[in-house]
PDB file of C-alpha atoms in Angstrom:
ATOM      1  CA  MET A  62      -7.919   6.038  26.910  1.00 63.00           C
ATOM      2  CA  PRO A  63      -8.101   2.360  25.485  1.00 72.00           C
ATOM      3  CA  LYS A  64     -10.269   2.113  22.288  1.00 83.00           C
ATOM      4  CA  THR A  65     -11.075  -2.372  23.131  1.00 87.00           C
ATOM      5  CA  GLY A  66     -14.295  -2.188  25.622  1.00 84.00           C
ATOM      6  CA  LYS A  67     -15.088  -5.411  28.245  1.00 80.00           C
ATOM      7  CA  ASN A  68     -16.356  -7.126  25.487  1.00 85.00           C
ATOM      8  CA  ASP A  69     -12.593  -7.030  23.663  1.00 84.00           C
ATOM      9  CA  HIS A  70     -14.437  -5.229  20.590  1.00 91.00           C
ATOM     10  CA  ALA A  71     -13.817  -1.761  19.710  1.00 91.00           C
ATOM     11  CA  ARG A  72     -15.785   1.908  21.415  1.00 90.00           C
ATOM     12  CA  LYS A  73     -17.171   3.261  18.808  1.00 91.00           C
ATOM     13  CA  ASP A  74     -17.103   6.261  20.157  1.00 91.00           C
ATOM     14  CA  GLU A  75     -13.512   6.269  20.888  1.00 92.00           C
ATOM     15  CA  LEU A  76     -13.394   5.902  17.451  1.00 94.00           C
ATOM     16  CA  PRO A  77     -11.751   8.038  14.717  1.00 93.00           C
ATOM     17  CA  SER A  78     -15.748   8.895  12.821  1.00 94.00           C
ATOM     18  CA  THR A  79     -14.707   6.819   9.134  1.00 95.00           C
ATOM     19  CA  LEU A  80     -14.404   3.850  11.752  1.00 96.00           C
ATOM     20  CA  GLN A  81     -17.264   4.343  12.873  1.00 94.00           C
ATOM     21  CA  ARG A  82     -19.113   3.809   9.593  1.00 96.00           C
ATOM     22  CA  SER A  83     -17.274   0.649   8.979  1.00 96.00           C
ATOM     23  CA  ASP A  84     -17.288  -2.840   9.794  1.00 96.00           C
ATOM     24  CA  GLN A  85     -17.072  -3.988  13.305  1.00 95.00           C
ATOM     25  CA  LYS A  86     -13.577  -6.948  12.148  1.00 96.00           C
ATOM     26  CA  ALA A  87     -11.840  -2.664  10.596  1.00 96.00           C
ATOM     27  CA  GLN A  88     -12.973  -1.148  14.329  1.00 96.00           C
ATOM     28  CA  ASP A  89     -11.644  -4.189  16.224  1.00 96.00           C
ATOM     29  CA  THR A  90      -8.170  -4.233  13.926  1.00 95.00           C
ATOM     30  CA  PHE A  91      -7.881  -0.457  14.630  1.00 95.00           C
ATOM     31  CA  ALA A  92      -8.520  -0.726  18.496  1.00 95.00           C
ATOM     32  CA  LYS A  93      -6.737  -3.646  19.318  1.00 95.00           C
ATOM     33  CA  THR A  94      -3.624  -2.348  17.078  1.00 96.00           C
ATOM     34  CA  TYR A  95      -3.501   1.095  19.043  1.00 96.00           C
ATOM     35  CA  ASP A  96      -4.049  -0.301  22.550  1.00 95.00           C
ATOM     36  CA  SER A  97      -1.178  -2.953  21.981  1.00 95.00           C
ATOM     37  CA  ALA A  98       0.960   0.641  20.271  1.00 96.00           C
ATOM     38  CA  MET A  99       0.455   2.402  23.466  1.00 95.00           C
ATOM     39  CA  ALA A 100       1.360  -0.329  25.706  1.00 94.00           C
ATOM     40  CA  SER A 101       4.629  -1.144  23.475  1.00 95.00           C
ATOM     41  CA  TYR A 102       5.366   3.193  22.709  1.00 94.00           C
ATOM     42  CA  ASP A 103       5.095   4.051  26.283  1.00 94.00           C
ATOM     43  CA  ASN A 104       1.737   6.228  25.769  1.00 92.00           C
ATOM     44  CA  ASP A 105       2.619   7.583  22.735  1.00 94.00           C
ATOM     45  CA  GLU A 106      -0.920   8.757  20.987  1.00 94.00           C
ATOM     46  CA  SER A 107       0.589   9.338  17.909  1.00 94.00           C
ATOM     47  CA  ARG A 108       2.853   6.864  17.404  1.00 93.00           C
ATOM     48  CA  ALA A 109      -0.137   4.127  18.252  1.00 95.00           C
ATOM     49  CA  ALA A 110      -3.185   5.670  15.964  1.00 94.00           C
ATOM     50  CA  ARG A 111      -0.226   6.102  12.248  1.00 92.00           C
ATOM     51  CA  ALA A 112       0.415   2.254  13.565  1.00 93.00           C
ATOM     52  CA  ALA A 113      -3.526   1.498  13.961  1.00 95.00           C
ATOM     53  CA  TYR A 114      -3.865   2.793  10.846  1.00 93.00           C
ATOM     54  CA  ALA A 115      -1.114   0.851   9.656  1.00 92.00           C
ATOM     55  CA  SER A 116      -2.323  -2.316  10.496  1.00 94.00           C
ATOM     56  CA  LEU A 117      -5.651  -1.795   9.043  1.00 95.00           C
ATOM     57  CA  LYS A 118      -4.609  -0.922   5.807  1.00 94.00           C
ATOM     58  CA  HIS A 119      -3.319  -3.781   5.015  1.00 94.00           C
ATOM     59  CA  SER A 120      -6.956  -5.843   5.245  1.00 96.00           C
ATOM     60  CA  TYR A 121      -8.652  -2.435   4.211  1.00 97.00           C
ATOM     61  CA  GLU A 122      -9.316   0.807   1.722  1.00 96.00           C
ATOM     62  CA  LYS A 123     -11.207   3.520   2.414  1.00 96.00           C
ATOM     63  CA  VAL A 124     -14.054   4.357   0.307  1.00 96.00           C
ATOM     64  CA  GLY A 125     -15.809   6.991   1.006  1.00 95.00           C
ATOM     65  CA  ASP A 126     -16.226   7.976   4.629  1.00 96.00           C
ATOM     66  CA  HIS A 127     -15.350   4.508   5.608  1.00 96.00           C
ATOM     67  CA  TRP A 128     -13.551   1.295   5.006  1.00 97.00           C
ATOM     68  CA  GLU A 129     -13.978  -1.772   3.641  1.00 96.00           C
ATOM     69  CA  PRO A 130     -12.032  -5.288   3.004  1.00 97.00           C
ATOM     70  CA  LYS A 131      -9.358  -5.316   0.258  1.00 95.00           C
ATOM     71  CA  GLU A 132      -9.545  -7.698  -2.345  1.00 89.00           C
ATOM     72  CA  LYS A 133      -5.840  -9.319  -1.771  1.00 90.00           C
ATOM     73  CA  ARG A 134      -4.338  -8.566   1.739  1.00 92.00           C
ATOM     74  CA  GLY A 135      -1.505  -6.703   2.225  1.00 91.00           C
ATOM     75  CA  PRO A 136       0.984  -2.586   1.546  1.00 89.00           C
ATOM     76  CA  SER A 137      -1.587  -0.175   0.677  1.00 90.00           C
ATOM     77  CA  ASP A 138       0.994   1.504  -1.125  1.00 85.00           C
ATOM     78  CA  LYS A 139       4.198   2.095  -1.910  1.00 85.00           C
ATOM     79  CA  ARG A 140       5.102   4.282   1.729  1.00 83.00           C
ATOM     80  CA  ALA A 141       3.726   1.265   3.197  1.00 85.00           C
ATOM     81  CA  GLU A 142       5.963  -1.798   1.469  1.00 82.00           C
ATOM     82  CA  LYS A 143       8.884   0.585   2.560  1.00 80.00           C
ATOM     83  CA  GLY A 144       7.972   0.738   6.275  1.00 74.00           C
ATOM     84  CA  ALA A 145       7.641   3.794   8.744  1.00 69.00           C
ATOM     85  CA  GLY A 146      10.973   5.754   7.743  1.00 73.00           C
ATOM     86  CA  ALA A 147       9.871   6.074   3.910  1.00 74.00           C
ATOM     87  CA  ALA A 148       9.703   9.578   2.134  1.00 78.00           C
ATOM     88  CA  GLU A 149       6.903   8.658  -0.480  1.00 81.00           C
ATOM     89  CA  PRO A 150       3.556  10.049   1.072  1.00 83.00           C
ATOM     90  CA  THR A 151       0.722   8.328   1.482  1.00 86.00           C
ATOM     91  CA  ALA A 152      -2.376   7.402  -0.767  1.00 90.00           C
ATOM     92  CA  GLY A 153      -4.536   8.133   2.030  1.00 90.00           C
ATOM     93  CA  GLY A 154      -6.026   4.484   2.777  1.00 93.00           C
ATOM     94  CA  VAL A 155      -6.663   4.394  -0.906  1.00 96.00           C
ATOM     95  CA  ASP A 156      -5.287   0.920  -1.856  1.00 95.00           C
ATOM     96  CA  ALA A 157      -2.898   2.361  -4.447  1.00 94.00           C
ATOM     97  CA  ASN A 158      -1.703  -1.339  -5.213  1.00 94.00           C
ATOM     98  CA  ALA A 159      -4.699  -2.528  -6.415  1.00 95.00           C
ATOM     99  CA  SER A 160      -5.485  -3.296 -10.102  1.00 95.00           C
ATOM    100  CA  LYS A 161      -6.798  -0.521 -12.505  1.00 96.00           C
ATOM    101  CA  LYS A 162      -9.430  -2.223 -12.667  1.00 97.00           C
ATOM    102  CA  HIS A 163     -10.199  -2.176  -9.536  1.00 96.00           C
ATOM    103  CA  LEU A 164      -9.583   1.354  -9.249  1.00 97.00           C
ATOM    104  CA  LEU A 165     -11.921   1.898 -11.739  1.00 97.00           C
ATOM    105  CA  GLU A 166     -14.423   0.506 -10.180  1.00 96.00           C
ATOM    106  CA  ARG A 167     -13.887   2.260  -6.980  1.00 96.00           C
ATOM    107  CA  ALA A 168     -14.153   5.440  -8.823  1.00 97.00           C
ATOM    108  CA  ARG A 169     -17.467   4.819 -10.511  1.00 97.00           C
ATOM    109  CA  GLU A 170     -18.746   3.952  -7.163  1.00 95.00           C
ATOM    110  CA  LEU A 171     -17.615   7.374  -6.746  1.00 96.00           C
ATOM    111  CA  ASP A 172     -18.742   9.275  -9.793  1.00 96.00           C
ATOM    112  CA  ILE A 173     -15.644  10.224 -10.214  1.00 97.00           C
ATOM    113  CA  PRO A 174     -16.298  12.252 -13.372  1.00 97.00           C
ATOM    114  CA  GLY A 175     -13.200  11.442 -16.264  1.00 97.00           C
ATOM    115  CA  ARG A 176     -12.421   8.625 -14.777  1.00 96.00           C
ATOM    116  CA  SER A 177     -12.084   5.988 -17.614  1.00 95.00           C
ATOM    117  CA  THR A 178      -9.485   8.512 -19.498  1.00 97.00           C
ATOM    118  CA  MET A 179      -7.233   8.330 -16.123  1.00 97.00           C
ATOM    119  CA  ASP A 180      -3.988   6.924 -15.688  1.00 97.00           C
ATOM    120  CA  LYS A 181      -3.667   4.253 -12.442  1.00 96.00           C
ATOM    121  CA  ASP A 182      -1.814   7.572 -10.213  1.00 95.00           C
ATOM    122  CA  GLU A 183      -4.669   9.660 -11.147  1.00 97.00           C
ATOM    123  CA  LEU A 184      -7.286   7.645 -10.572  1.00 98.00           C
ATOM    124  CA  VAL A 185      -5.872   7.382  -7.125  1.00 97.00           C
ATOM    125  CA  LYS A 186      -4.830  11.010  -6.492  1.00 97.00           C
ATOM    126  CA  ALA A 187      -8.625  11.265  -7.681  1.00 97.00           C
ATOM    127  CA  LEU A 188     -10.263   8.645  -5.096  1.00 97.00           C
ATOM    128  CA  GLN A 189      -7.944  10.449  -2.487  1.00 96.00           C
ATOM    129  CA  LYS A 190      -9.834  13.878  -3.522  1.00 96.00           C
ATOM    130  CA  ALA A 191     -13.565  12.134  -3.383  1.00 96.00           C
ATOM    131  CA  ASN A 192     -12.451   9.763   0.136  1.00 96.00           C
ATOM    132  CA  GLU A 193     -11.815  13.574   1.741  1.00 95.00           C
ATOM    133  CA  ALA A 194     -14.507  15.165   0.619  1.00 95.00           C
ATOM    134  CA  ALA A 195     -16.770  12.218   1.535  1.00 95.00           C
ATOM    135  CA  THR A 196     -16.032  12.454   4.908  1.00 94.00           C
ATOM    136  CA  ARG A 197     -15.955  16.019   5.405  1.00 94.00           C
ATOM    137  CA  LYS A 198     -19.957  16.121   4.629  1.00 93.00           C
ATOM    138  CA  ALA A 199     -20.328  13.153   7.160  1.00 92.00           C
ATOM    139  CA  ARG A 200     -18.429  14.714   9.100  1.00 89.00           C
ATOM    140  CA  GLU A 201     -21.116  17.744   8.818  1.00 88.00           C
ATOM    141  CA  LYS A 202     -24.295  15.402   9.655  1.00 74.00           C
TER     142      LYS A 202
END
């Protein structure tokens, strides 16, 4: 099913819940990439969703239960830098390529305990965990 409607904007009811709680541009980025990928990849929904998330992660990062614009456009983690066939794990929407200062700010927003003593990799993992918990909580509502 197409993710964009007649008005060329995302159809909210067709989007993942984290995107339903995000701004219009994030929704449109995901939806338009998804629809284009469906046409390119012979209606392979899984591949289209991966392409749509990859596109979204270039401009947005996951913060709690939604997506927010990144300070700097570009790949969000080592896997994104290397492409689809990379063996590295994904950072789950966390902008792992951001500065430690930025990651600390995000950790503060999400009230992650012990954040001031964490190194960059620990912050990324803690942010992933906090994002997953926030998404679970939002879906329960």
